[in-house]
mmCIF file of C-alpha atoms and ligand atoms in Angstrom:
data_model
loop_
_atom_site.group_PDB
_atom_site.id
_atom_site.type_symbol
_atom_site.label_atom_id
_atom_site.label_comp_id
_atom_site.label_asym_id
_atom_site.label_seq_id
_atom_site.Cartn_x
_atom_site.Cartn_y
_atom_site.Cartn_z
ATOM 1 C CA MET A 1 26.093 -17.514 -18.493
ATOM 2 C CA SER A 2 23.402 -19.235 -16.414
ATOM 3 C CA ASP A 3 24.302 -21.014 -13.191
ATOM 4 C CA LEU A 4 23.295 -24.677 -13.532
ATOM 5 C CA SER A 5 24.701 -25.857 -10.193
ATOM 6 C CA PRO A 6 22.053 -27.336 -7.860
ATOM 7 C CA LYS A 7 20.731 -24.854 -5.338
ATOM 8 C CA ARG A 8 21.569 -26.007 -1.859
ATOM 9 C CA LEU A 9 18.784 -24.172 -0.016
ATOM 10 C CA LEU A 10 15.939 -24.439 -2.457
ATOM 11 C CA GLY A 11 12.652 -23.435 -0.829
ATOM 12 C CA LYS A 12 14.146 -23.064 2.667
ATOM 13 C CA VAL A 13 12.808 -20.185 4.730
ATOM 14 C CA VAL A 14 15.711 -18.360 6.396
ATOM 15 C CA VAL A 15 15.675 -15.305 8.665
ATOM 16 C CA VAL A 16 18.766 -13.081 8.723
ATOM 17 C CA THR A 17 19.101 -10.297 11.316
ATOM 18 C CA GLY A 18 21.146 -7.145 10.792
ATOM 19 C CA ALA A 19 20.774 -7.533 7.034
ATOM 20 C CA ALA A 20 20.634 -3.841 6.029
ATOM 21 C CA GLY A 21 24.334 -3.852 5.182
ATOM 22 C CA GLY A 22 27.696 -5.473 5.839
ATOM 23 C CA GLN A 23 27.839 -9.202 6.377
ATOM 24 C CA GLY A 24 24.087 -9.567 6.914
ATOM 25 C CA ALA A 25 23.218 -8.110 3.502
ATOM 26 C CA ALA A 26 25.837 -10.308 1.833
ATOM 27 C CA GLU A 27 24.555 -13.383 3.675
ATOM 28 C CA ALA A 28 20.979 -12.613 2.604
ATOM 29 C CA GLU A 29 22.129 -12.316 -1.020
ATOM 30 C CA ALA A 30 24.172 -15.519 -0.933
ATOM 31 C CA LEU A 31 21.345 -17.487 0.678
ATOM 32 C CA THR A 32 18.894 -16.163 -1.912
ATOM 33 C CA ARG A 33 21.271 -17.251 -4.700
ATOM 34 C CA GLU A 34 21.138 -20.763 -3.205
ATOM 35 C CA GLY A 35 17.351 -20.767 -3.532
ATOM 36 C CA ALA A 36 16.352 -19.765 0.014
ATOM 37 C CA ARG A 37 13.362 -17.546 0.732
ATOM 38 C CA VAL A 38 15.218 -15.035 2.849
ATOM 39 C CA ILE A 39 13.546 -12.733 5.334
ATOM 40 C CA ALA A 40 16.144 -9.995 5.663
ATOM 41 C CA THR A 41 15.595 -7.946 8.810
ATOM 42 C CA ASP A 42 17.215 -4.951 10.484
ATOM 43 C CA VAL A 43 16.496 -2.194 12.968
ATOM 44 C CA THR A 44 17.690 0.228 10.276
ATOM 45 C CA GLU A 45 15.424 0.909 7.310
ATOM 46 C CA ALA A 46 16.816 -0.507 4.067
ATOM 47 C CA PRO A 47 15.331 -1.641 0.753
ATOM 48 C CA GLY A 48 14.265 -5.275 0.935
ATOM 49 C CA CYS A 49 14.636 -5.361 4.712
ATOM 50 C CA ARG A 50 11.788 -5.944 7.132
ATOM 51 C CA ARG A 51 12.131 -3.847 10.287
ATOM 52 C CA LEU A 52 13.047 -5.936 13.324
ATOM 53 C CA ASP A 53 14.887 -4.809 16.431
ATOM 54 C CA VAL A 54 16.447 -7.994 17.788
ATOM 55 C CA THR A 55 16.093 -6.716 21.360
ATOM 56 C CA SER A 56 12.313 -6.434 21.035
ATOM 57 C CA GLU A 57 10.211 -9.419 22.096
ATOM 58 C CA ARG A 58 7.262 -7.822 20.374
ATOM 59 C CA ASP A 59 9.086 -7.557 17.030
ATOM 60 C CA TRP A 60 10.087 -11.225 17.226
ATOM 61 C CA ALA A 61 6.569 -12.320 18.187
ATOM 62 C CA GLU A 62 5.110 -10.400 15.233
ATOM 63 C CA LEU A 63 7.647 -11.887 12.818
ATOM 64 C CA ALA A 64 7.008 -15.417 14.109
ATOM 65 C CA SER A 65 3.277 -15.052 13.681
ATOM 66 C CA GLU A 66 3.683 -13.659 10.145
ATOM 67 C CA LEU A 67 6.003 -16.516 9.189
ATOM 68 C CA GLU A 68 3.660 -19.088 10.650
ATOM 69 C CA GLU A 69 0.873 -17.709 8.515
ATOM 70 C CA SER A 70 2.852 -17.342 5.292
ATOM 71 C CA TYR A 71 5.193 -20.365 5.345
ATOM 72 C CA GLY A 72 4.183 -22.530 8.327
ATOM 73 C CA GLN A 73 7.815 -23.147 9.217
ATOM 74 C CA VAL A 74 11.327 -21.730 9.367
ATOM 75 C CA HIS A 75 14.385 -23.712 8.266
ATOM 76 C CA GLY A 76 17.156 -21.329 9.228
ATOM 77 C CA LEU A 77 18.115 -18.379 11.402
ATOM 78 C CA VAL A 78 21.264 -16.295 11.078
ATOM 79 C CA ASN A 79 21.761 -14.255 14.241
ATOM 80 C CA ASN A 80 24.027 -11.720 12.573
ATOM 81 C CA ALA A 81 22.955 -8.340 14.020
ATOM 82 C CA GLY A 82 25.581 -6.919 16.326
ATOM 83 C CA VAL A 83 26.983 -3.700 17.732
ATOM 84 C CA THR A 84 30.330 -2.787 19.140
ATOM 85 C CA TRP A 85 31.411 -0.260 21.758
ATOM 86 C CA ARG A 86 35.085 0.523 22.012
ATOM 87 C CA ALA A 87 35.380 1.497 25.677
ATOM 88 C CA ARG A 88 38.153 -0.193 27.648
ATOM 89 C CA ILE A 89 37.875 -1.843 31.037
ATOM 90 C CA ASP A 90 38.715 1.365 32.905
ATOM 91 C CA ASP A 91 35.989 3.467 31.281
ATOM 92 C CA VAL A 92 33.205 1.115 30.204
ATOM 93 C CA ARG A 93 29.907 1.946 31.909
ATOM 94 C CA PRO A 94 27.322 -0.589 33.074
ATOM 95 C CA GLU A 95 24.755 0.903 30.678
ATOM 96 C CA ASP A 96 27.119 0.382 27.719
ATOM 97 C CA LEU A 97 27.629 -3.220 28.732
ATOM 98 C CA ALA A 98 23.869 -3.741 29.046
ATOM 99 C CA ARG A 99 23.131 -2.115 25.667
ATOM 100 C CA VAL A 100 25.728 -4.182 23.803
ATOM 101 C CA HIS A 101 24.666 -7.395 25.519
ATOM 102 C CA ALA A 102 20.998 -6.678 24.718
ATOM 103 C CA VAL A 103 21.752 -6.702 20.978
ATOM 104 C CA ASN A 104 24.541 -9.292 20.844
ATOM 105 C CA VAL A 105 23.249 -11.851 23.363
ATOM 106 C CA THR A 106 19.602 -11.240 24.241
ATOM 107 C CA GLY A 107 18.815 -10.647 20.550
ATOM 108 C CA PRO A 108 19.987 -14.107 19.412
ATOM 109 C CA LEU A 109 18.313 -15.726 22.432
ATOM 110 C CA LEU A 110 14.979 -14.087 21.582
ATOM 111 C CA GLY A 111 15.353 -15.093 17.946
ATOM 112 C CA ILE A 112 15.888 -18.711 18.896
ATOM 113 C CA GLN A 113 13.039 -18.708 21.407
ATOM 114 C CA HIS A 114 10.493 -17.140 19.068
ATOM 115 C CA LEU A 115 11.360 -19.079 15.904
ATOM 116 C CA LEU A 116 11.918 -22.441 17.575
ATOM 117 C CA PRO A 117 8.226 -23.428 17.509
ATOM 118 C CA LEU A 118 8.403 -23.079 13.700
ATOM 119 C CA MET A 119 11.550 -25.187 13.355
ATOM 120 C CA HIS A 120 11.565 -28.877 12.553
ATOM 121 C CA PRO A 121 14.347 -31.491 12.353
ATOM 122 C CA GLY A 122 16.909 -30.308 9.798
ATOM 123 C CA ALA A 123 16.644 -26.655 10.804
ATOM 124 C CA SER A 124 19.887 -24.798 11.373
ATOM 125 C CA ILE A 125 20.894 -21.746 13.383
ATOM 126 C CA VAL A 126 24.099 -19.763 12.819
ATOM 127 C CA ASN A 127 25.247 -17.312 15.464
ATOM 128 C CA VAL A 128 27.741 -14.690 14.325
ATOM 129 C CA GLY A 129 30.322 -14.384 17.065
ATOM 130 C CA SER A 130 33.723 -12.792 16.621
ATOM 131 C CA THR A 131 37.374 -13.477 17.226
ATOM 132 C CA ALA A 132 36.630 -11.333 20.300
ATOM 133 C CA ALA A 133 34.845 -14.437 21.626
ATOM 134 C CA LEU A 134 38.103 -16.390 21.444
ATOM 135 C CA THR A 135 40.484 -13.753 22.793
ATOM 136 C CA ALA A 136 40.971 -10.862 25.228
ATOM 137 C CA HIS A 137 39.941 -8.264 22.627
ATOM 138 C CA TYR A 138 40.068 -4.852 24.384
ATOM 139 C CA PRO A 139 36.477 -3.475 23.875
ATOM 140 C CA VAL A 140 35.224 -5.222 26.946
ATOM 141 C CA ALA A 141 31.457 -4.811 26.443
ATOM 142 C CA TYR A 142 31.747 -6.338 22.963
ATOM 143 C CA THR A 143 34.134 -9.083 24.027
ATOM 144 C CA THR A 144 32.046 -10.198 26.994
ATOM 145 C CA SER A 145 28.920 -10.184 24.816
ATOM 146 C CA LYS A 146 30.515 -12.403 22.180
ATOM 147 C CA TRP A 147 31.843 -14.816 24.831
ATOM 148 C CA ALA A 148 28.269 -14.975 26.186
ATOM 149 C CA LEU A 149 26.926 -15.659 22.707
ATOM 150 C CA ARG A 150 29.432 -18.483 22.416
ATOM 151 C CA GLY A 151 28.029 -19.971 25.626
ATOM 152 C CA LEU A 152 24.484 -19.536 24.366
ATOM 153 C CA SER A 153 25.401 -21.309 21.120
ATOM 154 C CA ARG A 154 26.838 -24.306 22.927
ATOM 155 C CA THR A 155 23.875 -24.604 25.271
ATOM 156 C CA ALA A 156 21.445 -24.277 22.376
ATOM 157 C CA ALA A 157 23.336 -26.924 20.377
ATOM 158 C CA MET A 158 23.034 -29.324 23.301
ATOM 159 C CA GLU A 159 19.392 -28.593 24.020
ATOM 160 C CA LEU A 160 18.138 -28.518 20.425
ATOM 161 C CA GLY A 161 20.216 -31.436 19.118
ATOM 162 C CA PRO A 162 17.630 -34.008 20.244
ATOM 163 C CA HIS A 163 15.079 -32.105 18.136
ATOM 164 C CA GLY A 164 17.295 -32.383 15.048
ATOM 165 C CA ILE A 165 18.084 -28.653 15.107
ATOM 166 C CA ARG A 166 21.720 -27.629 14.682
ATOM 167 C CA VAL A 167 23.376 -24.538 16.180
ATOM 168 C CA ASN A 168 26.836 -23.365 15.162
ATOM 169 C CA SER A 169 28.858 -20.208 15.619
ATOM 170 C CA ILE A 170 31.218 -18.482 13.277
ATOM 171 C CA HIS A 171 33.930 -16.133 14.452
ATOM 172 C CA PRO A 172 34.891 -13.516 11.866
ATOM 173 C CA GLY A 173 38.163 -11.657 12.202
ATOM 174 C CA PHE A 174 38.647 -8.207 10.673
ATOM 175 C CA ILE A 175 36.026 -8.049 7.903
ATOM 176 C CA GLU A 176 35.688 -4.892 5.779
ATOM 177 C CA THR A 177 32.250 -3.468 6.724
ATOM 178 C CA ASP A 178 30.875 -0.290 8.336
ATOM 179 C CA MET A 179 31.789 -1.725 11.727
ATOM 180 C CA THR A 180 35.485 -1.895 10.930
ATOM 181 C CA ALA A 181 35.428 1.293 8.835
ATOM 182 C CA SER A 182 34.889 3.127 12.122
ATOM 183 C CA ALA A 183 37.960 1.532 13.749
ATOM 184 C CA ALA A 184 41.234 3.438 14.114
ATOM 185 C CA PRO A 185 43.691 2.968 11.186
ATOM 186 C CA ALA A 186 46.251 1.655 13.679
ATOM 187 C CA PHE A 187 43.833 -1.121 14.632
ATOM 188 C CA ARG A 188 43.621 -2.206 11.003
ATOM 189 C CA GLU A 189 47.419 -2.203 10.654
ATOM 190 C CA ALA A 190 47.831 -4.215 13.857
ATOM 191 C CA ASN A 191 45.329 -6.765 12.541
ATOM 192 C CA LEU A 192 47.300 -7.187 9.339
ATOM 193 C CA LEU A 193 50.459 -7.869 11.359
ATOM 194 C CA ALA A 194 48.642 -10.394 13.559
ATOM 195 C CA THR A 195 46.991 -12.240 10.662
ATOM 196 C CA PRO A 196 49.021 -15.048 9.048
ATOM 197 C CA LEU A 197 47.211 -14.641 5.714
ATOM 198 C CA GLY A 198 48.306 -10.995 5.764
ATOM 199 C CA ARG A 199 45.054 -9.394 4.659
ATOM 200 C CA THR A 200 41.708 -8.326 6.017
ATOM 201 C CA GLY A 201 38.588 -10.328 5.209
ATOM 202 C CA THR A 202 35.654 -9.478 2.978
ATOM 203 C CA VAL A 203 31.996 -10.346 3.345
ATOM 204 C CA GLY A 204 32.586 -12.865 0.564
ATOM 205 C CA ASP A 205 34.972 -14.741 2.858
ATOM 206 C CA VAL A 206 32.160 -15.245 5.361
ATOM 207 C CA THR A 207 29.076 -16.001 3.258
ATOM 208 C CA PRO A 208 30.106 -19.445 1.913
ATOM 209 C CA LEU A 209 30.482 -20.691 5.478
ATOM 210 C CA VAL A 210 27.021 -19.445 6.421
ATOM 211 C CA VAL A 211 25.522 -21.138 3.344
ATOM 212 C CA PHE A 212 27.346 -24.365 4.235
ATOM 213 C CA LEU A 213 26.166 -24.326 7.854
ATOM 214 C CA LEU A 214 22.552 -23.755 6.797
ATOM 215 C CA SER A 215 22.648 -26.496 4.182
ATOM 216 C CA SER A 216 22.412 -30.254 4.617
ATOM 217 C CA ASP A 217 26.105 -30.450 3.603
ATOM 218 C CA SER A 218 26.818 -29.784 7.289
ATOM 219 C CA SER A 219 24.136 -32.142 8.632
ATOM 220 C CA PHE A 220 26.367 -33.715 11.349
ATOM 221 C CA ILE A 221 27.952 -30.451 12.472
ATOM 222 C CA THR A 222 26.510 -28.778 15.546
ATOM 223 C CA GLY A 223 28.017 -26.875 18.446
ATOM 224 C CA ALA A 224 31.000 -26.026 16.254
ATOM 225 C CA GLU A 225 32.838 -22.714 16.439
ATOM 226 C CA ILE A 226 34.531 -21.788 13.214
ATOM 227 C CA PRO A 227 36.910 -18.831 12.939
ATOM 228 C CA VAL A 228 36.939 -16.948 9.612
ATOM 229 C CA ASP A 229 39.942 -14.862 10.499
ATOM 230 C CA GLY A 230 42.916 -15.561 8.227
ATOM 231 C CA GLY A 231 44.575 -17.483 11.061
ATOM 232 C CA LEU A 232 44.451 -14.642 13.608
ATOM 233 C CA THR A 233 43.301 -16.744 16.547
ATOM 234 C CA ALA A 234 45.082 -19.995 15.634
ATOM 235 C CA HIS A 235 48.514 -18.783 16.739
ATOM 236 C CA GLY A 236 47.296 -17.673 20.173
ATOM 237 C CA GLY A 237 49.662 -14.706 20.307
ATOM 238 C CA ALA A 238 52.711 -16.578 18.971
ATOM 239 C CA LYS A 239 53.004 -14.652 15.694
ATOM 240 C CA PRO A 240 54.720 -11.504 17.030
ATOM 241 C CA LEU A 241 57.216 -13.765 18.818
ATOM 242 C CA SER A 242 57.889 -15.733 15.644
ATOM 243 C CA ASP A 243 58.161 -12.565 13.555
ATOM 244 C CA ALA A 244 60.577 -11.020 16.068
ATOM 245 C CA VAL A 245 63.165 -13.793 15.766
ATOM 246 C CA ARG A 246 62.622 -14.921 12.169
ATOM 247 C CA ASP A 247 65.715 -13.206 10.749
ATOM 248 C CA GLN A 248 68.052 -14.365 13.527
ATOM 249 C CA HIS A 249 67.073 -18.028 13.379
ATOM 250 C CA GLN A 250 66.544 -18.676 9.703
ATOM 251 C CA GLN A 251 68.139 -22.115 9.185
ATOM 252 C CA LYS A 252 66.617 -23.476 5.999
ATOM 253 C CA GLY A 253 66.397 -20.386 3.850
ATOM 254 C CA PRO A 254 63.410 -18.140 3.381
ATOM 255 C CA LEU A 255 59.902 -19.431 2.819
ATOM 256 C CA PRO A 256 58.282 -18.467 -0.476
ATOM 257 C CA THR A 257 56.632 -15.058 -0.372
HETATM 258 P P1 NAD B 301 27.607 -3.717 10.367
HETATM 259 O O1 NAD B 301 27.665 -2.644 11.390
HETATM 260 O O2 NAD B 301 27.801 -3.379 8.935
HETATM 261 O O3 NAD B 301 26.217 -4.506 10.456
HETATM 262 C C1 NAD B 301 25.535 -4.733 11.658
HETATM 263 C C2 NAD B 301 24.043 -4.622 11.366
HETATM 264 O O4 NAD B 301 23.326 -4.921 12.573
HETATM 265 C C3 NAD B 301 23.632 -3.203 10.933
HETATM 266 O O5 NAD B 301 22.902 -3.261 9.712
HETATM 267 C C4 NAD B 301 22.773 -2.726 12.083
HETATM 268 O O6 NAD B 301 21.734 -1.839 11.685
HETATM 269 C C5 NAD B 301 22.242 -4.037 12.641
HETATM 270 N N1 NAD B 301 21.755 -3.893 14.010
HETATM 271 C C6 NAD B 301 22.328 -3.231 15.035
HETATM 272 N N2 NAD B 301 21.535 -3.279 16.107
HETATM 273 C C7 NAD B 301 20.431 -3.980 15.747
HETATM 274 C C8 NAD B 301 19.245 -4.359 16.415
HETATM 275 N N3 NAD B 301 19.004 -3.984 17.694
HETATM 276 N N4 NAD B 301 18.322 -5.093 15.758
HETATM 277 C C9 NAD B 301 18.539 -5.433 14.454
HETATM 278 N N5 NAD B 301 19.638 -5.101 13.761
HETATM 279 C C10 NAD B 301 20.572 -4.381 14.410
HETATM 280 O O7 NAD B 301 28.689 -4.784 10.830
HETATM 281 P P2 NAD B 301 29.056 -6.228 10.275
HETATM 282 O O8 NAD B 301 30.521 -6.305 10.267
HETATM 283 O O9 NAD B 301 28.295 -6.590 9.078
HETATM 284 O O10 NAD B 301 28.557 -7.101 11.535
HETATM 285 C C11 NAD B 301 27.800 -8.287 11.413
HETATM 286 C C12 NAD B 301 28.106 -9.207 12.578
HETATM 287 O O11 NAD B 301 29.463 -9.635 12.475
HETATM 288 C C13 NAD B 301 27.982 -8.558 13.953
HETATM 289 O O12 NAD B 301 27.410 -9.486 14.853
HETATM 290 C C14 NAD B 301 29.406 -8.265 14.338
HETATM 291 O O13 NAD B 301 29.585 -8.216 15.736
HETATM 292 C C15 NAD B 301 30.109 -9.447 13.711
HETATM 293 N N6 NAD B 301 31.525 -9.263 13.476
HETATM 294 C C16 NAD B 301 31.994 -8.307 12.625
HETATM 295 C C17 NAD B 301 33.357 -8.222 12.394
HETATM 296 C C18 NAD B 301 33.965 -7.236 11.436
HETATM 297 O O14 NAD B 301 35.196 -7.159 11.375
HETATM 298 N N7 NAD B 301 33.215 -6.512 10.655
HETATM 299 C C19 NAD B 301 34.242 -9.078 13.051
HETATM 300 C C20 NAD B 301 33.736 -10.023 13.921
HETATM 301 C C21 NAD B 301 32.377 -10.120 14.117
#
């Protein structure tokens, strides 16, 4: 059956970083389905991906000059590339912190700086944060980097708003990708307990939001921070307390399961 729904990103040129797999690959696919001309990039070689290390000014400068020549402008940027490092506060080393921040914070900053000259009013930038940016998540290098990215997103939204360019961040919770496949099974179980919707997320839970934020459907939304986390961050730590006393204080009968 052919899809006759109007394409929301027809002809828009969109750069996605970290698109060799996981959320980035799914975002690139979803944006392409909506008619965008997607430049999928990654530091890792993958079919259909152009090589770009987000920490490299040279890589960004080369990409910007290629895009200027081929399209003349860029309508969207998804700063999706990211790395984690699961050291805790007592054993994280300064070099780990610097390496994670280089990819997760400097990378998005360089992307914005290099593609900005090609962006016009209506352009949209999506920064992929994390629920770590909203909480005290234990891998401190990762958490501090995502809090910094949150700050960068807000500053960029303020500074670029007068130019008609929007900047929003999304904050995924536990999404099934290579990144979470390397987490301890106990971490997955703890996430399920902490998540009101009672499941982990898939890349398909994230992509519609990215499409929306890049499209004109979100034309008055900038500086927003949207969790995609099954409710994990909304309860602010109250869920284990609620779960602990549910049986003792049930007054109106059980909720539907
Ligand atoms: P992933 O590990 O599958 O994908 C990350 C991609 O980034 C990889 O393809 C990797 O090669 C690429 N990358 C790493 N360093 C790079 C660099 N220097 N330059 C260019 N690309 C680089 O993980 P994912 O879950 O798809 O992660 C996507 C984004 O979502 C990341 O920013 C991550 O922090 C964030 N996130 C993931 C989760 C989750 O549960 N999976 C939760 C919250 C936030």
